[in-house]
Short mmCIF file of C-alpha atoms in Angstrom, two decimals:
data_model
loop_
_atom_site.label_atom_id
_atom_site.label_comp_id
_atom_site.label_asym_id
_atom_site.label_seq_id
_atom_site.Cartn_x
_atom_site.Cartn_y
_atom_site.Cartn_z
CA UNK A 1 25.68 123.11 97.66
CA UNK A 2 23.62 120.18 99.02
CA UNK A 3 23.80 119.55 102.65
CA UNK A 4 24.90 115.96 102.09
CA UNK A 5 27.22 117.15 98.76
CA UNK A 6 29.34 118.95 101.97
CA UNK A 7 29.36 116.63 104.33
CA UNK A 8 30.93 114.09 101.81
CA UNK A 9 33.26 117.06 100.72
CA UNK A 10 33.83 117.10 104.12
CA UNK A 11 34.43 113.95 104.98
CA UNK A 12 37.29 113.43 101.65
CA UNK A 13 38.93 116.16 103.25
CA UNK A 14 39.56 114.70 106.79
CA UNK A 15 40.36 111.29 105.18
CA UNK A 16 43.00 112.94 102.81
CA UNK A 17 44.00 114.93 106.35
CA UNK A 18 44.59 111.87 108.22
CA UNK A 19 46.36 109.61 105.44
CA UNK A 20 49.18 112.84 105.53
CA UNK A 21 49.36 113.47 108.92
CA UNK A 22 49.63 109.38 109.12
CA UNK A 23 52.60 109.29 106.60
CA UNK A 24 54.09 112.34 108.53
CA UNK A 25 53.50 110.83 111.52
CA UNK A 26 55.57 107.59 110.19
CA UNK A 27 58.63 109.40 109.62
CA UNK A 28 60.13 110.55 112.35
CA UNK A 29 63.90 110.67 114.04
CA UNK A 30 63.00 108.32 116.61
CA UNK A 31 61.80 105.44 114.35
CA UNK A 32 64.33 102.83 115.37
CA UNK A 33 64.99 104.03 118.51
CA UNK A 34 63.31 100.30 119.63
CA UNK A 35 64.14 98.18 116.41
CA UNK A 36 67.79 99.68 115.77
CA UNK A 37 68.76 101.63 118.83
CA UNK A 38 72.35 101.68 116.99
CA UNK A 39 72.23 102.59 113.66
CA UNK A 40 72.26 106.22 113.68
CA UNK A 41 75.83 105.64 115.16
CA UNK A 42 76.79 102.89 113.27
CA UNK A 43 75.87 104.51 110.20
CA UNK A 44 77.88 107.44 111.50
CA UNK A 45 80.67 105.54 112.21
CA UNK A 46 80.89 104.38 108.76
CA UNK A 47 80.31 107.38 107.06
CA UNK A 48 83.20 108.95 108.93
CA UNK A 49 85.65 106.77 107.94
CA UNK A 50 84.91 107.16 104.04
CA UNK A 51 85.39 110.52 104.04
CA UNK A 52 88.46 110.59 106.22
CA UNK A 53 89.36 108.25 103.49
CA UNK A 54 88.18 110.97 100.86
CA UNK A 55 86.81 114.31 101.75
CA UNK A 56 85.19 114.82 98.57
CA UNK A 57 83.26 112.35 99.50
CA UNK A 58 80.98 114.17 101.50
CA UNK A 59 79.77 116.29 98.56
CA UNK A 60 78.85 113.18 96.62
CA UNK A 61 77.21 111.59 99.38
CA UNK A 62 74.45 115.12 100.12
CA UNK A 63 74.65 114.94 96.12
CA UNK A 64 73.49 111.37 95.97
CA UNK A 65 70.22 112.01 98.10
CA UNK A 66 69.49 115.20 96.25
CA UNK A 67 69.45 113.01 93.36
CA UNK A 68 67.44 110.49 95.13
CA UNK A 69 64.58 112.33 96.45
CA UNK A 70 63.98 114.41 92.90
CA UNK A 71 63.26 110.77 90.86
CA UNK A 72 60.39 109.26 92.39
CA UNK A 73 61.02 110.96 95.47
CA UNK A 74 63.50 110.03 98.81
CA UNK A 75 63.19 105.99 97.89
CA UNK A 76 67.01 105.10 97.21
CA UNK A 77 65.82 104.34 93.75
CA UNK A 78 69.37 105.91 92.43
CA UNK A 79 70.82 103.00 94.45
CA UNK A 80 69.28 99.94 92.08
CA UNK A 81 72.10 98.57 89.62
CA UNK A 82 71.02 97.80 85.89
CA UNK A 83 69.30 94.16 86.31
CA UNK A 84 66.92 92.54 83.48
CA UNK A 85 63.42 94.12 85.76
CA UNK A 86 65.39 97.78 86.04
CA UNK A 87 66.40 100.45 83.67
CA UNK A 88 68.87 101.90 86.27
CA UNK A 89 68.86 105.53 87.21
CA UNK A 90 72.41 105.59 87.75
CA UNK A 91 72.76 105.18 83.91
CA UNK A 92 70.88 108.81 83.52
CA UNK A 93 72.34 111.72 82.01
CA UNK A 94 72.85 113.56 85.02
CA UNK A 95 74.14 110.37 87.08
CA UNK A 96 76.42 108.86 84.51
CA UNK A 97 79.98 109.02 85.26
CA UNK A 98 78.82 111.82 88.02
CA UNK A 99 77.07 110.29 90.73
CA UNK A 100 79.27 108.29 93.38
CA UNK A 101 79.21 107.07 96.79
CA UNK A 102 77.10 104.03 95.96
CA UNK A 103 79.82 101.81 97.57
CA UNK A 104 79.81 104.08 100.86
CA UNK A 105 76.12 104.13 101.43
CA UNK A 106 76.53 100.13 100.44
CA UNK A 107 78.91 99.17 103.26
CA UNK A 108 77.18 101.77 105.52
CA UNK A 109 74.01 99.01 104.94
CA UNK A 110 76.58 96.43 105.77
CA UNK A 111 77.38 97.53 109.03
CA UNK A 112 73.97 97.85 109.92
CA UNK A 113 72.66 94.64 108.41
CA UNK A 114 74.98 93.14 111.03
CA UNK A 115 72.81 94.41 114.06
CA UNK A 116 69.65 94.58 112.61
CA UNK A 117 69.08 92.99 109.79
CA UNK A 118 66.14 93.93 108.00
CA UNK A 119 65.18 96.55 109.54
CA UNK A 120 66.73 100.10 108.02
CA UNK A 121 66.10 101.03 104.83
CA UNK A 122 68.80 102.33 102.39
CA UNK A 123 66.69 105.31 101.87
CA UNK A 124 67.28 105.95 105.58
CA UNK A 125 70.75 105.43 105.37
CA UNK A 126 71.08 107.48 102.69
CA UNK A 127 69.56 110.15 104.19
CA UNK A 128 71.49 109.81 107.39
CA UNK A 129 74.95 109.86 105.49
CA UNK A 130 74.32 113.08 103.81
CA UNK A 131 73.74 114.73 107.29
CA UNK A 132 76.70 112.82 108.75
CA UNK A 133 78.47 114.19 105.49
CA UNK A 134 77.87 117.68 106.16
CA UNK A 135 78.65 117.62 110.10
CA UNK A 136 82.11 115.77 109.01
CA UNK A 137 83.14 118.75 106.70
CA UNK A 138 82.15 121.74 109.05
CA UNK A 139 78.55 122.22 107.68
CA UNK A 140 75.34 122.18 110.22
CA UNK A 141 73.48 118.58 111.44
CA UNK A 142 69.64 118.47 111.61
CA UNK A 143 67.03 115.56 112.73
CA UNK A 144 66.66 112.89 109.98
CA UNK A 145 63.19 111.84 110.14
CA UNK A 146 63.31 108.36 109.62
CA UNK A 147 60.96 105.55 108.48
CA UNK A 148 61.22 105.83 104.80
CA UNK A 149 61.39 101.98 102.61
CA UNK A 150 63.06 101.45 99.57
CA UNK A 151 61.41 101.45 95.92
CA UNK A 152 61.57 98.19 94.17
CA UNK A 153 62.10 100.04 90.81
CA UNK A 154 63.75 102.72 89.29
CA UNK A 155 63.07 105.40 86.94
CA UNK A 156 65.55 106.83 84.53
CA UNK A 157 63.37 108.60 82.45
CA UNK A 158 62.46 110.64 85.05
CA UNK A 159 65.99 110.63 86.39
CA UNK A 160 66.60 112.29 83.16
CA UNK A 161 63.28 114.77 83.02
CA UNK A 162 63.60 116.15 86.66
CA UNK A 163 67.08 116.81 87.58
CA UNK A 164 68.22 119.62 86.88
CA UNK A 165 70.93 120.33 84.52
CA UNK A 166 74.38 122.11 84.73
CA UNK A 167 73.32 124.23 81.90
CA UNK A 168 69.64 125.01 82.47
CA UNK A 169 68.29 128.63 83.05
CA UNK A 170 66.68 130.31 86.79
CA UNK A 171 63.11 129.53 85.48
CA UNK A 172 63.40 126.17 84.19
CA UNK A 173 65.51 125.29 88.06
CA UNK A 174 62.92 127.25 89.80
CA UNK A 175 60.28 125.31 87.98
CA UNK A 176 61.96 121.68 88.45
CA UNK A 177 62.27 122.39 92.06
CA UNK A 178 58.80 124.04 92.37
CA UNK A 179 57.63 120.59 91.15
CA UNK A 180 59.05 119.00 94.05
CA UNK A 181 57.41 121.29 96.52
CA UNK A 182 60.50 122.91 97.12
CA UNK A 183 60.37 127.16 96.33
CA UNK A 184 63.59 129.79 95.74
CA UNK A 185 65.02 129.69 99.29
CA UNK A 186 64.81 126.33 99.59
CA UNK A 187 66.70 125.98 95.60
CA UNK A 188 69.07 128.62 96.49
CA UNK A 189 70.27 127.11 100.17
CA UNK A 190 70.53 123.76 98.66
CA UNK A 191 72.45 124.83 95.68
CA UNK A 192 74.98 126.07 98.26
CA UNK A 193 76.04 122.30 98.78
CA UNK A 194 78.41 123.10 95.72
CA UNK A 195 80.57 125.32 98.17
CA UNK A 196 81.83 121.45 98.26
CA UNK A 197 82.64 118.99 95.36
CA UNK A 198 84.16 119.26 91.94
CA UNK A 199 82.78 119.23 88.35
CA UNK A 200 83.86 117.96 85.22
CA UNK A 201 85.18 119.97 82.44
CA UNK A 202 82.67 119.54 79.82
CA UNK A 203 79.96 120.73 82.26
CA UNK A 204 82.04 124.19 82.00
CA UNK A 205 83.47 124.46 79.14
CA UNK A 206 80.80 126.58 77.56
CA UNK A 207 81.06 128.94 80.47
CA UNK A 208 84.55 129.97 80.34
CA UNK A 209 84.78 130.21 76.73
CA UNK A 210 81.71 132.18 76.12
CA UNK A 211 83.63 135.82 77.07
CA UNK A 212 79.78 135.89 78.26
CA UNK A 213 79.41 139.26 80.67
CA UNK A 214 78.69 137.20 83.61
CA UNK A 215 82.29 135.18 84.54
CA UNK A 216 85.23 137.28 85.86
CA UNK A 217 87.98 136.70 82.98
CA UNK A 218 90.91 135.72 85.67
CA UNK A 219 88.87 133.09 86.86
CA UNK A 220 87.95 131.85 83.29
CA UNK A 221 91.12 131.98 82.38
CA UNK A 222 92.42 129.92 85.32
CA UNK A 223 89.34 127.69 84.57
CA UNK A 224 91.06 127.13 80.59
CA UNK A 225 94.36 125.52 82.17
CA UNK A 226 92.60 122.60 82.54
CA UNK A 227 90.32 122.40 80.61
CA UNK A 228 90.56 122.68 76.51
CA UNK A 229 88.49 124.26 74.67
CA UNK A 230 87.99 120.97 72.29
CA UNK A 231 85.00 118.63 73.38
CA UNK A 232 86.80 115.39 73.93
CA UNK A 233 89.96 116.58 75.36
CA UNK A 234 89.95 116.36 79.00
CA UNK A 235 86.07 116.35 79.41
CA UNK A 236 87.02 114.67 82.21
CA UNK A 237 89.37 116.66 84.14
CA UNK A 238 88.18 117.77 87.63
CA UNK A 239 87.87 121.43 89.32
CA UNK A 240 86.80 122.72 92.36
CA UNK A 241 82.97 123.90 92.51
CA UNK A 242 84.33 126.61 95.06
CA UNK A 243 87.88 127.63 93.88
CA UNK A 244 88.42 129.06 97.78
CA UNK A 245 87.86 126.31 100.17
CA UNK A 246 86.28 123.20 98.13
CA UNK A 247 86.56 121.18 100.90
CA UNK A 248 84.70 122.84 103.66
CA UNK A 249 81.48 123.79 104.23
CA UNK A 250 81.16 127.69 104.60
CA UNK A 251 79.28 130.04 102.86
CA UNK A 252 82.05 131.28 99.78
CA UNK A 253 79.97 129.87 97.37
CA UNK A 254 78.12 132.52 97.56
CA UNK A 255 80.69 135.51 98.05
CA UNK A 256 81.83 133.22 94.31
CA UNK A 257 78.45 134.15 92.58
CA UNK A 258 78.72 138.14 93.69
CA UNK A 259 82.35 138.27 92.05
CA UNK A 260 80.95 136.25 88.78
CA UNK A 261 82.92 133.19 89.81
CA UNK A 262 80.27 130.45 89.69
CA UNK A 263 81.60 127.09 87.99
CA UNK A 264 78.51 126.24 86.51
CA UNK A 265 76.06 128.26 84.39
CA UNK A 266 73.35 126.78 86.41
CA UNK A 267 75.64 128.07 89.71
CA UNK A 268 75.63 131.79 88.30
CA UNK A 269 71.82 132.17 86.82
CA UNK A 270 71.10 132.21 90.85
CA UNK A 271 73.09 135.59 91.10
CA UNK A 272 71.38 136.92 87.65
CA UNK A 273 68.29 138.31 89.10
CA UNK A 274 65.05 138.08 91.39
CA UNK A 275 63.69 136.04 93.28
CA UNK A 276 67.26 134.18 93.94
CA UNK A 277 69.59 137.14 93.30
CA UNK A 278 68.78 138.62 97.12
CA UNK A 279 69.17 135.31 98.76
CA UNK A 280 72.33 134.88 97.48
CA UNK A 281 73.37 138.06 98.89
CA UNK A 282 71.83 137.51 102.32
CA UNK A 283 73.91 134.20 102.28
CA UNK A 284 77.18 135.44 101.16
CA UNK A 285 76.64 138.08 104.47
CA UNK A 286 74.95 135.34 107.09
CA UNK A 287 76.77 132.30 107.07
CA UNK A 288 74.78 131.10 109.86
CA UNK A 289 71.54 132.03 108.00
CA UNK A 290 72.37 129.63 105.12
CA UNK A 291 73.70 126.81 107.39
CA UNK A 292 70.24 127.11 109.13
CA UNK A 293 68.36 127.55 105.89
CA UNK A 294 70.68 124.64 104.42
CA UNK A 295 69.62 122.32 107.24
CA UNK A 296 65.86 123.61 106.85
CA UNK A 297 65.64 122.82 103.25
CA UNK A 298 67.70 119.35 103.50
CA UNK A 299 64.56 118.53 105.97
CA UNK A 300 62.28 119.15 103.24
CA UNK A 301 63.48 117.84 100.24
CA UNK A 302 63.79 114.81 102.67
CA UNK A 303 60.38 114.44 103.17
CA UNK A 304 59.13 114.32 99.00
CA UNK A 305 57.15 111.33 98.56
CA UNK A 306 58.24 108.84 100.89
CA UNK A 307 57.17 105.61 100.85
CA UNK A 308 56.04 104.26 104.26
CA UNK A 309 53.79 101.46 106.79
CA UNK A 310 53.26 99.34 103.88
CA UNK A 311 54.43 100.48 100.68
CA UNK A 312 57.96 99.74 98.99
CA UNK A 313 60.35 97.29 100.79
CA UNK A 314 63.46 97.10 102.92
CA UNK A 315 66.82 95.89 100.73
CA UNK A 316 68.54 93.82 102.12
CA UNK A 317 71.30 95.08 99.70
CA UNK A 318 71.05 98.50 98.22
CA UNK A 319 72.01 97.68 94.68
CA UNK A 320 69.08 95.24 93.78
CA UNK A 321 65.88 94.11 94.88
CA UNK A 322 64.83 91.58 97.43
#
């Protein structure tokens, strides 16, 4: 190579270097520790008090930035209502009729609007509350790096593309997560969010009526009593993700998996074999482990394509643009 051809290489390299460790270097959990010295508690506060209102509420809200951060990364995107500029994400397949909390996260910006207006993003707040969400149900806190701004548009194509699906196989979840820089420990610890939260029937209604090898047949047939085997009737109809403790944050999720007792197919396929089959065993032994691992990988997904400095905007409501 040229002398010159690798000093230009060179010189791409440390630009590309320094634009990351600039964007890295934006978000951070001390962001508004000048701007907004209050709104980590505020927006505590406020989550709280939702979930005392309804506990399952913390299960949508760590669902709801899961579901933000895979479509057009951690931008509160999902937040943007249907409006004549944006084909809302909250109309996707996998949002529709599932996805919830948008009022929470709403009046959390509320709160904070009143002593800073502004200033936080949604995205941050969104992030925040599914921390807050886990601490109020038992499960482990971590830093939220802050300092993300809010998309002005919304994507439900790819809302549609990238999530995954209730009924997808291990290669095609270990691919859509892959995508988002996120490998099988990270896919398996944050799949253990559904030790919380309920499903609807017609997300498992192949499952227990497939007298498939991998579902215990008690639990299937428990599983039946509410929910019929005809699509239509009661597609609807709510059970618990983990049939144990649904409510708290623990590690039987995975002790569900080992005794084929997964709610969804895309639950069990973790259990099925390598390389997710050992980490669900490690968890269902180390409940510490995964709450560390959980809190690792939250971190992470956190941090896929942000924007920051410059790019995107700050809401001054969630639901629309500016």
């Amino acid at each position: 190579m040229e002398p010159y051809a690798s000093i230009a290489v060179v010189s791409v390299l440390v630009v590309l270097l320094l634009a990351n460790m600039q964007c890295e270097a934006q978000l951070n959990p001390t962001f508004y520790d000048s701007t907004c010295p209050n709104a980590l508690s505020t927006i505590r506060t406020s989550i709280r008090q939702a979930i005392s209102r309804e506990r399952r509420m913390a299960a949508s809200l760590i669902r709801l930035h899961f579901h933000d951060c895979f479509v057009q990364g951690c931008d509160a995107s999902i937040l943007l209502e249907e409006s004549s500029n944006i084909q809302s994400e909250q109309s996707a397949l996998p949002n529709v009729g599932s996805a919830r909390g948008y009022g929470v996260i709403e009046a959390a910006k509320r709160e904070v609007e009143k002593i800073c207006p502004g200033v936080v993003s949604c995205a941050d707040i969104l992030a925040t509350a599914a921390r807050d969400a886990s601490v109020a149900v038992g499960g482990p806190t971590w830093q939220v790096k802050l300092g993300r701004r809010d998309s002005a548009t919304a994507n439900q194509a790819q809302a549609n593309s990238d999530l995954p699906a209730f009924f997808e196989g291990l290669d095609i979840l270990l691919r859509k997560f892959s995508n988002k820089g996120l490998n099988a420990r990270d896919m398996v610890a944050l799949s253990g969010s559904h030790t919380l939260g309920q499903a609807r029937c017609f997300t498992f209604r192949q499952r227990i009526y497939s007298n498939g090898t991998d579902i215990n047949g008690g639990f299937s047939s428990t599983r039946r009593r509410q929910c019929p085997r005809t699509d239509g009737d009661g597609n609807g109809n709510l059970a618990p993700l983990d049939l144990v403790t649904p409510n708290s944050f623990d590690n039987n999720y995975f002790k569900n998996l080992i005794q084929k007792k997964g709610l969804l197919q895309s639950d069990q396929v973790l259990f099925s074999r390598e390389p997710t089959a050992s980490i669900v065993n490690e968890y269902s032994n180390n409940p510490r482990t995964f709450a560390s691992d959980f809190a690792y990988s939250m971190v992470k997904m956190g941090d896929i394509e942000p924007l920051t400095g410059q790019n995107g905007i700050i809401r001054r409501i969630c639901s629309a643009v500016n």
